[in-house]
Short mmCIF file of C-alpha atoms (C1' of nucleotides) in Angstrom, two decimals:
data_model
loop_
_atom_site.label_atom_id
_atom_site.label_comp_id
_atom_site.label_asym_id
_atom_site.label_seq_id
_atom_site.Cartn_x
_atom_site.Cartn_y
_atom_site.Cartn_z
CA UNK A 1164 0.00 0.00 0.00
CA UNK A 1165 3.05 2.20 0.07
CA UNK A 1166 2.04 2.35 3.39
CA UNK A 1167 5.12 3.45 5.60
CA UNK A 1168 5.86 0.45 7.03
CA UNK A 1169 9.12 0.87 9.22
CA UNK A 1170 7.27 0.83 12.74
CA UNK A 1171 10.43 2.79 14.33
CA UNK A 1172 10.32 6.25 16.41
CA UNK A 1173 13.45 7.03 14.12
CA UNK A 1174 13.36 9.83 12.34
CA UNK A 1175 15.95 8.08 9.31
CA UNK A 1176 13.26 5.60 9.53
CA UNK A 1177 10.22 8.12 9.10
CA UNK A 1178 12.10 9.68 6.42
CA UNK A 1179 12.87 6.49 4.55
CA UNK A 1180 9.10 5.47 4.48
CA UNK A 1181 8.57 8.99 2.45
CA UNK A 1182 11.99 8.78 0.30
CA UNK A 1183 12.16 4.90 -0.53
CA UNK A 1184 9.37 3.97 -2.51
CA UNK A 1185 10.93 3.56 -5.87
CA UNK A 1186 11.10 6.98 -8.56
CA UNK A 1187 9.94 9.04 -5.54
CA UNK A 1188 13.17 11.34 -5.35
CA UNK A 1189 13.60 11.10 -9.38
CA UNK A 1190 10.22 12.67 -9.67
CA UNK A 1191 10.54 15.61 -7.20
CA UNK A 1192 13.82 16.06 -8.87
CA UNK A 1193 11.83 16.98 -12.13
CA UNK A 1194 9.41 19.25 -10.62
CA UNK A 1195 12.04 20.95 -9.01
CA UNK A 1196 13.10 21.82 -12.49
CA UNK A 1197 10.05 23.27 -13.57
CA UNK A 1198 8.66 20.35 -15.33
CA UNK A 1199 4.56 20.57 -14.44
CA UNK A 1200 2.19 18.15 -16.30
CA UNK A 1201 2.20 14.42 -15.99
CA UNK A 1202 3.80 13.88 -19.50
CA UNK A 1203 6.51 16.24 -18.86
CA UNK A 1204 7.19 14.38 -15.87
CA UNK A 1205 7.24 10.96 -17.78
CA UNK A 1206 9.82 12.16 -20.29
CA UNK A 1207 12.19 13.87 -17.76
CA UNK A 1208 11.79 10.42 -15.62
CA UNK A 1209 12.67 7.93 -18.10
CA UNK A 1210 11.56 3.98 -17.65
CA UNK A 1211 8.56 4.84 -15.57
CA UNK A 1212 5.29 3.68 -16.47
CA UNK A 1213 2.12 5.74 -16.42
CA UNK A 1214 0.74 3.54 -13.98
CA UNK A 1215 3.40 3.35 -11.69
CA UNK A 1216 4.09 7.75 -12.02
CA UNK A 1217 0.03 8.27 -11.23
CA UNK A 1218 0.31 6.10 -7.99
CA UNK A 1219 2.94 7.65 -7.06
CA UNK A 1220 2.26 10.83 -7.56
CA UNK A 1221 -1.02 10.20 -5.72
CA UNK A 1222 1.19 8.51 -2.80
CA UNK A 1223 3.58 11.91 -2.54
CA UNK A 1224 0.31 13.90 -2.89
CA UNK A 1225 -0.94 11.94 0.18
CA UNK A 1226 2.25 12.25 2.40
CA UNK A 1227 2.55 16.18 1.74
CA UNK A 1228 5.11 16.06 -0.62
CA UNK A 1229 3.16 17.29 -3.66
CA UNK A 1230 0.40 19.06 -4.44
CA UNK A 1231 -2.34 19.13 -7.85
CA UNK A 1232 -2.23 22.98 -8.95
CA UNK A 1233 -3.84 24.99 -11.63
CA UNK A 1234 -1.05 26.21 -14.32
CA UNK A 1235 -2.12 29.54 -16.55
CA UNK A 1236 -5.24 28.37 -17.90
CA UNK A 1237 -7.21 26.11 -15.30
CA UNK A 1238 -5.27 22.78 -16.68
CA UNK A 1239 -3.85 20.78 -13.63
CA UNK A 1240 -0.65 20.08 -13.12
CA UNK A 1241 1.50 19.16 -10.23
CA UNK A 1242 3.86 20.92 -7.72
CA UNK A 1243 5.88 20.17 -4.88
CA UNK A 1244 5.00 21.28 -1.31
CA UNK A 1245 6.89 23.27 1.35
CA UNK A 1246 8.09 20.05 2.74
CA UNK A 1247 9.75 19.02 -0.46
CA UNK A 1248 11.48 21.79 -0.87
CA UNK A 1249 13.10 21.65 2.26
CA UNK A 1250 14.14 18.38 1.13
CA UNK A 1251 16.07 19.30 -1.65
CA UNK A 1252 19.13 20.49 -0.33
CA UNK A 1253 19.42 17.07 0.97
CA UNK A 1254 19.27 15.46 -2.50
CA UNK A 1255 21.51 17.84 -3.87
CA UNK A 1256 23.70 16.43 -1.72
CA UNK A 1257 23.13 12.95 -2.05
CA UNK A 1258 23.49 13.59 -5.85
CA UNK A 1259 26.90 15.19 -4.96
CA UNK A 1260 27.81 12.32 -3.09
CA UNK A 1261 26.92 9.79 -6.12
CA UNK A 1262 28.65 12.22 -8.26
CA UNK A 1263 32.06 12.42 -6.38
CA UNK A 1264 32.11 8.72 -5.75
CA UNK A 1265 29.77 6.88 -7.76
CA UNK A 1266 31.12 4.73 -11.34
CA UNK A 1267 29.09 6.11 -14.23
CA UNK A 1268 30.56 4.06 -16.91
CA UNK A 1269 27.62 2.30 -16.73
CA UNK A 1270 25.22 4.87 -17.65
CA UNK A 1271 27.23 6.71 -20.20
CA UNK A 1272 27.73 3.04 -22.18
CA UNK A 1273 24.60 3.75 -23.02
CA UNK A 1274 23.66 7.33 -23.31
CA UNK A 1275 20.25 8.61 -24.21
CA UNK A 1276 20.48 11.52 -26.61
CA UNK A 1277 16.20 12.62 -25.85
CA UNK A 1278 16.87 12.75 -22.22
CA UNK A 1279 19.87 14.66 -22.76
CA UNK A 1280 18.30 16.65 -24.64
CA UNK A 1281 15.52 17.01 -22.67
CA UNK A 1282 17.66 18.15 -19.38
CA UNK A 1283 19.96 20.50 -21.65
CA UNK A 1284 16.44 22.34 -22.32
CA UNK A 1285 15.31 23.05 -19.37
CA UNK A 1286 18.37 24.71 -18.01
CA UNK A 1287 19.10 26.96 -21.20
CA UNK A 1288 19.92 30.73 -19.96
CA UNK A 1289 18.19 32.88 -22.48
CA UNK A 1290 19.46 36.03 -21.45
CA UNK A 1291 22.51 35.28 -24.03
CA UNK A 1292 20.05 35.25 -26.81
CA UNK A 1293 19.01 38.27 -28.99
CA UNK A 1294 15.79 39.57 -27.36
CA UNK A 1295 13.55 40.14 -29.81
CA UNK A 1296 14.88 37.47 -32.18
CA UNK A 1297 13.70 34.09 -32.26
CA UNK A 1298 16.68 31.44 -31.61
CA UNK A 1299 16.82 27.99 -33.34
CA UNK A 1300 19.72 25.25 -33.01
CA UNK A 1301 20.33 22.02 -33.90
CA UNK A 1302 22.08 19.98 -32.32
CA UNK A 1303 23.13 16.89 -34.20
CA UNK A 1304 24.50 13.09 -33.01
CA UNK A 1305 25.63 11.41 -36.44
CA UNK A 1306 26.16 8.45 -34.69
CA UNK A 1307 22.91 7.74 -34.06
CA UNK A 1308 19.80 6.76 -36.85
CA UNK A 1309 18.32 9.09 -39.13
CA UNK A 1310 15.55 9.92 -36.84
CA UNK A 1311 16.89 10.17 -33.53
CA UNK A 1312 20.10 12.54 -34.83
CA UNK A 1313 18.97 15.69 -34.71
CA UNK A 1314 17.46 18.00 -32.33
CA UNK A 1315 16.17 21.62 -32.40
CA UNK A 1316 15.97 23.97 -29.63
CA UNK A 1317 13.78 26.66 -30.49
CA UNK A 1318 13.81 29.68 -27.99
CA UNK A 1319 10.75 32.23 -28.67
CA UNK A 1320 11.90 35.51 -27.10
CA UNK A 1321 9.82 35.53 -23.34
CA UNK A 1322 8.95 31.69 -23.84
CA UNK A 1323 9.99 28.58 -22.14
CA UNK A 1324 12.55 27.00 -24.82
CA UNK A 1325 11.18 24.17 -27.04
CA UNK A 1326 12.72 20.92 -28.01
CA UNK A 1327 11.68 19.43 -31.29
CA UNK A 1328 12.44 16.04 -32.79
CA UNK A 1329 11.59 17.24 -36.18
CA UNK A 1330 12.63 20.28 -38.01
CA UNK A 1331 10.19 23.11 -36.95
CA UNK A 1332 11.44 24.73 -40.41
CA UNK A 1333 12.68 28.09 -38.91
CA UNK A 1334 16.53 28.95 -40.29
CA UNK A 1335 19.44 27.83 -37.33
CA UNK A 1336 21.23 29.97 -35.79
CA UNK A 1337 23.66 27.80 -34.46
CA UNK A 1338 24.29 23.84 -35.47
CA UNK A 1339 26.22 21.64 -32.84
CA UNK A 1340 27.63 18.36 -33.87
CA UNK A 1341 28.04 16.50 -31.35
CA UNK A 1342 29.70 12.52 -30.07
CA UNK A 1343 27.10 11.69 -27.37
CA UNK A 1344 29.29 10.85 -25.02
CA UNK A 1345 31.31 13.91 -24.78
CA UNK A 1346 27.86 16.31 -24.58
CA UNK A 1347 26.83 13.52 -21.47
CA UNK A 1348 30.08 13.78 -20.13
CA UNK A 1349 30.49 17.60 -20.36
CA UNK A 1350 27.50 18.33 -19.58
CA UNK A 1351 27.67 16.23 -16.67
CA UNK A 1352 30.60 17.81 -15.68
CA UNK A 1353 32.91 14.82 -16.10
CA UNK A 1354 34.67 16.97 -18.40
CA UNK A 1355 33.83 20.24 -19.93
CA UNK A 1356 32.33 21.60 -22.82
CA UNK A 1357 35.34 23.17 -23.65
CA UNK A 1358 37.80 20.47 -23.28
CA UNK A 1359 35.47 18.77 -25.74
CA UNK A 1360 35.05 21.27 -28.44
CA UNK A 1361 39.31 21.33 -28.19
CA UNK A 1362 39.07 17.43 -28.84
CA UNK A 1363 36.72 17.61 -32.05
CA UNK A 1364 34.12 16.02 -30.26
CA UNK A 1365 31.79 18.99 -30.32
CA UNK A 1366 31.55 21.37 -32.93
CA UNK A 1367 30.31 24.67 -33.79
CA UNK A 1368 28.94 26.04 -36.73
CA UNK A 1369 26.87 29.49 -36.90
CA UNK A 1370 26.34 32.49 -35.17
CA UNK A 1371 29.82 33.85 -33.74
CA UNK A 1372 28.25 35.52 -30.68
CA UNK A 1373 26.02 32.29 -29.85
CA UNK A 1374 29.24 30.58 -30.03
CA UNK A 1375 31.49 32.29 -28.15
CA UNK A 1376 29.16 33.18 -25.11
CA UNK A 1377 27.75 28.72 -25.31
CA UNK A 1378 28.96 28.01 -21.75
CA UNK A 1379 26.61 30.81 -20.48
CA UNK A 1380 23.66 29.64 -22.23
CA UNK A 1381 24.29 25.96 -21.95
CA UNK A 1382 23.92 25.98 -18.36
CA UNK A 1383 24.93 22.57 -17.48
CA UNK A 1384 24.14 20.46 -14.53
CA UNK A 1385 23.57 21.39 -10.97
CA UNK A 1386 26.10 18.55 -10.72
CA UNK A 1387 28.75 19.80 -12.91
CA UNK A 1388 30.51 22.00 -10.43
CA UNK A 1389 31.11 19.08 -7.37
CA UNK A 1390 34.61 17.95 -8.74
CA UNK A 1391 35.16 14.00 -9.64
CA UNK A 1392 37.04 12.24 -6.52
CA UNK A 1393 40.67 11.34 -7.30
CA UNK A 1394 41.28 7.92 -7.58
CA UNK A 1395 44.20 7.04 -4.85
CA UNK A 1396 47.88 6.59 -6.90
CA UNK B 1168 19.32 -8.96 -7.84
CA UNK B 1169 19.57 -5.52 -6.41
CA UNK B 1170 21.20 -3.96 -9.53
CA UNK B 1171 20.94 -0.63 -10.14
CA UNK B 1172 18.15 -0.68 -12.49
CA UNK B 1173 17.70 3.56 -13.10
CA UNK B 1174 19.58 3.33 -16.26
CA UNK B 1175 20.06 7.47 -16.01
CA UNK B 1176 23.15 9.39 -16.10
CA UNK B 1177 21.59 11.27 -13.33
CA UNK B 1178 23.73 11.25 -10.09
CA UNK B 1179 20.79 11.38 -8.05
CA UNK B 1180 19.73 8.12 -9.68
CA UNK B 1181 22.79 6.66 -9.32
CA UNK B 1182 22.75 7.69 -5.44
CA UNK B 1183 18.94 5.84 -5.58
CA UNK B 1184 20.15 2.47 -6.92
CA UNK B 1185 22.52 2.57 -3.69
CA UNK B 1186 20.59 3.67 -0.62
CA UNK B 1187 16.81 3.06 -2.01
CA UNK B 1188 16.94 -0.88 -1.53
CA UNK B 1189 14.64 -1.11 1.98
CA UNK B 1190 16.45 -0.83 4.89
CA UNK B 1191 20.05 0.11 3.86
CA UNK B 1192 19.77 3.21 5.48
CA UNK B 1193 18.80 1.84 9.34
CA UNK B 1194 21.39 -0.86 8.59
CA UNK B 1195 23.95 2.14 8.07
CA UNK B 1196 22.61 4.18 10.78
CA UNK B 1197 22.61 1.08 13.07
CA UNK B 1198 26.81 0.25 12.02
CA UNK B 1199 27.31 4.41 12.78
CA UNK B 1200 26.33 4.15 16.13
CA UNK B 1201 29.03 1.26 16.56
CA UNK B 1202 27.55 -2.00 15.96
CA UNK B 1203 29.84 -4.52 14.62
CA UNK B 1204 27.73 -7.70 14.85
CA UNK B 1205 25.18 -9.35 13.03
CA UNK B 1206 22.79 -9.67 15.69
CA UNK B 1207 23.49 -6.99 17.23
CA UNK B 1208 22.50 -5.08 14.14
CA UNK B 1209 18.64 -7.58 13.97
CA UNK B 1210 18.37 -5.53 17.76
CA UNK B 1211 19.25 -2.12 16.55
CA UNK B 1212 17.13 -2.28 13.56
CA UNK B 1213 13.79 -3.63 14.46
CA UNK B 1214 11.79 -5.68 12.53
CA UNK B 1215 14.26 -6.64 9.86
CA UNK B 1216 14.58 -10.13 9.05
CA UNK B 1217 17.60 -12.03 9.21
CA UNK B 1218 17.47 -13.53 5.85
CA UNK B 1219 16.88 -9.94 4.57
CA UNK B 1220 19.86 -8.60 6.96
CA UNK B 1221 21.81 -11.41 5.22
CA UNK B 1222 21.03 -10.40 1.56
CA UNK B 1223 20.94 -6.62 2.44
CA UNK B 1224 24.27 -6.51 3.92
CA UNK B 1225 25.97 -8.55 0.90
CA UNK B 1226 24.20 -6.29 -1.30
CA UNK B 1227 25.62 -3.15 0.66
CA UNK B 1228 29.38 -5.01 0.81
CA UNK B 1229 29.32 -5.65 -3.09
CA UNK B 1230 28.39 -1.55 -3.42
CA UNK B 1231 30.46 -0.56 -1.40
CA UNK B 1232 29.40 0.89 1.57
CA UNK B 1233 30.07 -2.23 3.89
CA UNK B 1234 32.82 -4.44 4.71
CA UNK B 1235 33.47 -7.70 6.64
CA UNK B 1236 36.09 -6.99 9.41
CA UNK B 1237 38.44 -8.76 12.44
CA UNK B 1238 36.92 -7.84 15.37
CA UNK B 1239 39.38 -7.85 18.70
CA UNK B 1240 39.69 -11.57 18.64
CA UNK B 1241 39.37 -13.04 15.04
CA UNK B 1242 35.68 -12.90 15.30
CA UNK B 1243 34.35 -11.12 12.01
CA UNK B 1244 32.02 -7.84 12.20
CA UNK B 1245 30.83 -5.43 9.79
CA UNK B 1246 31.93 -1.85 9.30
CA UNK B 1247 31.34 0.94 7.08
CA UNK B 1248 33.31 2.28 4.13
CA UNK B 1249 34.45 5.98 3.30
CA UNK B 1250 32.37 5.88 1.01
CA UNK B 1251 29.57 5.17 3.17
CA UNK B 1252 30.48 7.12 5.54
CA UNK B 1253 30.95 10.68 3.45
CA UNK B 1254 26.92 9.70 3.40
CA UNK B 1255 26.74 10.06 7.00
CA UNK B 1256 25.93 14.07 7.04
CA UNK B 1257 23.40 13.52 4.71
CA UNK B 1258 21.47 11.29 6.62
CA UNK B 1259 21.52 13.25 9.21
CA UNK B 1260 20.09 15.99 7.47
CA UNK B 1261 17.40 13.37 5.98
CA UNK B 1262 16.59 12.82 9.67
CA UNK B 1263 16.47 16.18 10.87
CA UNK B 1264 14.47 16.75 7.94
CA UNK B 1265 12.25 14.12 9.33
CA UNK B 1266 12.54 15.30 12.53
CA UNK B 1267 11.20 19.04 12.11
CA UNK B 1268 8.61 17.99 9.79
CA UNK B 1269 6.99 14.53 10.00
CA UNK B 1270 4.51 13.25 12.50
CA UNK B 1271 5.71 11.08 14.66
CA UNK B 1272 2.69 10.57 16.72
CA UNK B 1273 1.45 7.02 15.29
CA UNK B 1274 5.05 5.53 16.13
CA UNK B 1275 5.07 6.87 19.59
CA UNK B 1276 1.78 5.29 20.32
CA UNK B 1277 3.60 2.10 20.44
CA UNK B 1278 6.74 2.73 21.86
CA UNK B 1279 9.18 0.11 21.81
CA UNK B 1280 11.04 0.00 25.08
CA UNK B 1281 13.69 -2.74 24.61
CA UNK B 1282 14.68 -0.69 21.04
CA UNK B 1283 14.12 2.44 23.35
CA UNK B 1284 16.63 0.81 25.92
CA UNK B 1285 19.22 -0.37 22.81
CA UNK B 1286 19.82 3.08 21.67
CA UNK B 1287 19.99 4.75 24.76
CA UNK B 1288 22.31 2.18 26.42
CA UNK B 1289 24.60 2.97 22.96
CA UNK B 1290 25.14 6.93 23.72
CA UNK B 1291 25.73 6.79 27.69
CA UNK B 1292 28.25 8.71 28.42
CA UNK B 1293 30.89 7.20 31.32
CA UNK B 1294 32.79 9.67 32.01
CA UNK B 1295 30.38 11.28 34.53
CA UNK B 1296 30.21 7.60 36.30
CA UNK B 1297 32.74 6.42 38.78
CA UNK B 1298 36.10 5.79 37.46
CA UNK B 1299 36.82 2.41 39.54
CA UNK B 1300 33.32 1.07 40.44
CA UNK B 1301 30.59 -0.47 38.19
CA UNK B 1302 27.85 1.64 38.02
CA UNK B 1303 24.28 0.09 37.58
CA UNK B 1304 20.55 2.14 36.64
CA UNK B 1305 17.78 0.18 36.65
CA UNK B 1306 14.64 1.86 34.10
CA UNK B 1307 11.09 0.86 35.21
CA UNK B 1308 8.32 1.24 32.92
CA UNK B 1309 5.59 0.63 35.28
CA UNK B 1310 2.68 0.29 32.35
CA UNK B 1311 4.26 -2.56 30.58
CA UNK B 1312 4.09 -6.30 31.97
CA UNK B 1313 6.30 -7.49 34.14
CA UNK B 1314 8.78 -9.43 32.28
CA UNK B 1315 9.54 -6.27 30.04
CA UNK B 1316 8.95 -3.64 32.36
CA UNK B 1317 12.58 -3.61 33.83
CA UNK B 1318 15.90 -2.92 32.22
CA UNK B 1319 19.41 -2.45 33.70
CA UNK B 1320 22.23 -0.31 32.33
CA UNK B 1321 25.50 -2.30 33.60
CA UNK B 1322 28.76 -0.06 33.37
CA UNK B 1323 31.94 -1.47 34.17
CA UNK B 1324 34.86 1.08 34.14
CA UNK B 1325 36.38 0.69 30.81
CA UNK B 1326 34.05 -1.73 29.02
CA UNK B 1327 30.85 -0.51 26.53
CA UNK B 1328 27.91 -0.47 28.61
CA UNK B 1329 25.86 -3.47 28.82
CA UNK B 1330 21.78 -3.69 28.75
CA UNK B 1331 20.27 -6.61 30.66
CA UNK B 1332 16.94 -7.53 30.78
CA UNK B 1333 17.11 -9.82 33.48
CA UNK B 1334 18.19 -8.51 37.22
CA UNK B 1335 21.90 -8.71 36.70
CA UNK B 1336 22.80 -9.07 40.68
CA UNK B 1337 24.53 -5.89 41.25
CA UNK B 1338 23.49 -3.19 43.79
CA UNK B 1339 21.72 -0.67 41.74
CA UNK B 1340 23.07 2.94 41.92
CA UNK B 1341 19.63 4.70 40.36
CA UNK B 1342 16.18 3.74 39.97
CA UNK B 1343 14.29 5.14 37.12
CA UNK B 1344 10.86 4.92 36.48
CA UNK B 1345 9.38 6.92 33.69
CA UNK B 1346 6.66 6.30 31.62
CA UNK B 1347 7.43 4.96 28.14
CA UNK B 1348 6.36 7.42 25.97
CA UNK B 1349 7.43 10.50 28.18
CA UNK B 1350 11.17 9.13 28.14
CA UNK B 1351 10.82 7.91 24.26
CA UNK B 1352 9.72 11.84 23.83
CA UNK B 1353 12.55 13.33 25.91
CA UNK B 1354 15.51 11.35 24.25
CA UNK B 1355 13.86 11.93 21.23
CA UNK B 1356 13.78 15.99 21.99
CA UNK B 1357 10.23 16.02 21.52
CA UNK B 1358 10.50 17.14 25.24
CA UNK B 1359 13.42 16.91 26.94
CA UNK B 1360 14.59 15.11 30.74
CA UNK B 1361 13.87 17.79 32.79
CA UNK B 1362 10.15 18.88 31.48
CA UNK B 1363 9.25 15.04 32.09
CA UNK B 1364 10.45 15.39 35.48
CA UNK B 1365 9.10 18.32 36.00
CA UNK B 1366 5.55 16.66 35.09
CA UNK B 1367 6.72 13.18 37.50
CA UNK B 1368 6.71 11.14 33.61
CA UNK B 1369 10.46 10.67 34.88
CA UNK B 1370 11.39 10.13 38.38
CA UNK B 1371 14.91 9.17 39.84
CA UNK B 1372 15.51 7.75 43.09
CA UNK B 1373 19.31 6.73 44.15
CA UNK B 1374 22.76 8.02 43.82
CA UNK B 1375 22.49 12.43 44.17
CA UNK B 1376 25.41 12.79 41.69
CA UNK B 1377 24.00 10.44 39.22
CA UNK B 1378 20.65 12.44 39.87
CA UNK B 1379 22.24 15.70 39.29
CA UNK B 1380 24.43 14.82 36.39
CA UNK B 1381 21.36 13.18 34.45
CA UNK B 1382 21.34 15.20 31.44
CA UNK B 1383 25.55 14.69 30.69
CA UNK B 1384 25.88 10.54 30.58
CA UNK B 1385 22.41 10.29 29.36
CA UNK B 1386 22.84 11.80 25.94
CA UNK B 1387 19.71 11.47 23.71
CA UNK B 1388 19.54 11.41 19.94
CA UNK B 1389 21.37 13.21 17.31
CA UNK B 1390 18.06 14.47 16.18
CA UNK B 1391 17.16 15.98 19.73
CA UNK B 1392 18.84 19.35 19.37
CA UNK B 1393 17.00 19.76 15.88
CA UNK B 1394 13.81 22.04 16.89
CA UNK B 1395 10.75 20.75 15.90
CA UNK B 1396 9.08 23.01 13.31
CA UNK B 1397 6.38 25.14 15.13
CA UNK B 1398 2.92 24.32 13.16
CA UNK B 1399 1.17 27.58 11.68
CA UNK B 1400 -1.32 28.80 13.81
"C1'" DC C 1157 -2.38 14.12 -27.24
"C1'" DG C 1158 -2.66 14.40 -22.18
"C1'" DG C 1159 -3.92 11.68 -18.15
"C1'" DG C 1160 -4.81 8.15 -16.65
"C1'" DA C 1161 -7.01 2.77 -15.41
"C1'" DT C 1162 -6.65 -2.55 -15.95
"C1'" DC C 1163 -4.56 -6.84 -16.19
"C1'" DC C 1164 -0.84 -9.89 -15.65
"C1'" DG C 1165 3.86 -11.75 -14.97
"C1'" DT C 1166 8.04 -11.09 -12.24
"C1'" DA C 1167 10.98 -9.51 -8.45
"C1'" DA C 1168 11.51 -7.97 -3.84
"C1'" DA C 1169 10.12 -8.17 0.92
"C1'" DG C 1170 7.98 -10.44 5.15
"C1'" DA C 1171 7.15 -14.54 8.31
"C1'" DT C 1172 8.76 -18.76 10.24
"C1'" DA C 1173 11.42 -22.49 10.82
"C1'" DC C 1174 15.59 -24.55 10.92
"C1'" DT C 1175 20.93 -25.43 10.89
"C1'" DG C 1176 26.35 -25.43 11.22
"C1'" DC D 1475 25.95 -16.59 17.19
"C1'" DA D 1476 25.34 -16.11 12.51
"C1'" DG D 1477 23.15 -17.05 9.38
"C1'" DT D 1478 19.85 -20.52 5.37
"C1'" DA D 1479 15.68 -22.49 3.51
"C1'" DT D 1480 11.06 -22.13 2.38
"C1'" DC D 1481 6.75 -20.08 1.69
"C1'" DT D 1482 3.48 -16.24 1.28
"C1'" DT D 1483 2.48 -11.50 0.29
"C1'" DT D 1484 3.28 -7.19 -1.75
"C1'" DA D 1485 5.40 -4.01 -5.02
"C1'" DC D 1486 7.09 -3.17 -9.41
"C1'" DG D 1487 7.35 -3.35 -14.65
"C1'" DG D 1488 5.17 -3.89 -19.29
"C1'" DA D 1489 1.50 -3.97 -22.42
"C1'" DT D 1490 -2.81 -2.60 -23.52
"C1'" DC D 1491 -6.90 0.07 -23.32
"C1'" DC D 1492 -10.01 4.04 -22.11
"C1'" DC D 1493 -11.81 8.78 -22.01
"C1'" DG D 1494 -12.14 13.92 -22.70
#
DNA sequence: CGGGATCCGTAAAGATACTG
DNA sequence: CAGTATCTTTACGGATCCCG
């Protein structure tokens, strides 16, 4: 029943009963981003099912951790609570500790260009764009299949930036060509985008401002800036 | 097979795969507050199985945060890692977390005495006892039935203090008798020693120095100098 | 297309009992 | 003391379907 079920006066215990049920901390994660309707959620939460996101998000609605709200036009969506929030310190630095010490060799075997994607959109810094100009680029992975190559972030001036699978048909500013490691990895912060672009493993082609002024726009993740552990000598 | 089984580049979901598998936490918790044994660990973490306790604690030694070592006399124990234990602070902040905002009334409406009795016999502080005598306190929790109502704290200069439930023989130097849920509340910090007192929940009879010094060898939990969130009025 | 609900097979957890 | 073995129950994962 998702029930807490640790019958303990410990407050670790209490805690776990709200934290452990499985995706729990992955979806206030996304919400904490901004992300507000259950679709979003599913495609900044990838491998959960729409059954198993709904319960949970009723269970988290139920302990106090999230709430149903109205976005800008009476459709629902969903929020975290007070109670969350003072959470997320803590899972910023539980993510820092996973980050410093945690093997992700794993994960970046097989990277997921749409996710990426996905998380490099939410955290683009539009004040680096031209203001009353809309902004389109591309990124590209020629690695991967026709369809899943290319990308297209299109930033409307005052609008929340838009990711497209398919060419919206606007002209690109900027195109980005891209191994998909190396955008995981510098975007992660296992190395940099910079170190990257100097190794030919991302390129730029376009606007010169756009390019020159990419590591303030491509704000990369909250992660990034907790340095990788040295392994002992 | 307890695999991580997020496949996300996400650091957060990396530090999920490790510390989201049910009771890994309380196991930790339970090793941080010295435990080396295996059923010593089944008391400290109530309700756990021992076939789970088994499989959890090969699961946590294969990750990482566990290992099999000597204790003094070729007898094996467990112990935490570094890496574990650079998670220790943000447990603690998970549990303060808890602490300030979750209800704890359902678990204090069935106190557990004996688990009560297990952590506070593992923060005692010696060194206001006697340096060359044993020093014994006998709790009383008059409500419960006889066989579990008493407990002595045994505490032979030099040796970790020892928790019987059976009259040990010794001439005790303090009687306690306190009702459950007012002394679960004050090592908690829901209250504290000297309000329950105050309100005869707590009452000493023995030793004066013991008496007086009540507050320095009994320390209470971790969590009880986290203030508990005032609810809005 | 967004926001779910249903059904079913599998994997993890819980309860007891037992053993080297 | 330190675990295994076995069995039952619950939670999770995947596919499919429904409804506005």
């Amino acid at each position: 029943m998702s029930e807490g079920t640790y019958d303990s006066f410990c407050p670790v215990a209490k805690a776990c009963d709200v934290i452990e049920p499985r995706w729990t901390l992955l979806i206030l994660c996304e919400l904490w981003l901004g992300t507000l309707r259950f679709n979003e959620i599913r495609r900044g939460v990838p491998g959960i099912s729409p059954t198993l996101l709904s319960k949970r998000l009723k269970d988290m609605e139920r302990r106090g951790l999230v709430r149903r709200a109205e976005i800008n036009g009476g459709e629902l969506g969903y929020e975290t609570t007070p109670l969350a929030n003072e959470l997320q310190p803590v899972v910023n630095a539980l993510g820092k500790w996973a980050h410093r010490n945690l093997d992700m060799d794993l994960s970046i075997d097989k990277p997921d260009a749409r996710l990426l994607m996905w998380k490099i959109r939410r955290k683009i810094d539009t004040n680096a764009f031209p203001r009353r100009k809309t902004t389109v680029i591309r990124f590209t992975y020629p690695e991967l299949a026709e369809e899943q190559r290319n990308y297209w972030l299109v930033a409307r001036p005052g609008q929340p930036v838009d990711l497209c699978l398919l060419d919206p048909g606007h002209e690109v500013d900027l195109f980005i060509r891209a191994d998909l490691k190396a955008m995981t990895s510098a975007w992660m912060g296992w190395s940099s985008l910079r170190t990257e672009i100097d190794a030919n493993r991302i390129a730029l082609v376009g606007d010169q401002k756009l390019t020159a002024t990419l590591e303030k726009w491509m704000v990369r993740s909250i992660f990034a800036t907790a340095p990788k552990q040295q392994v002992a000598a």
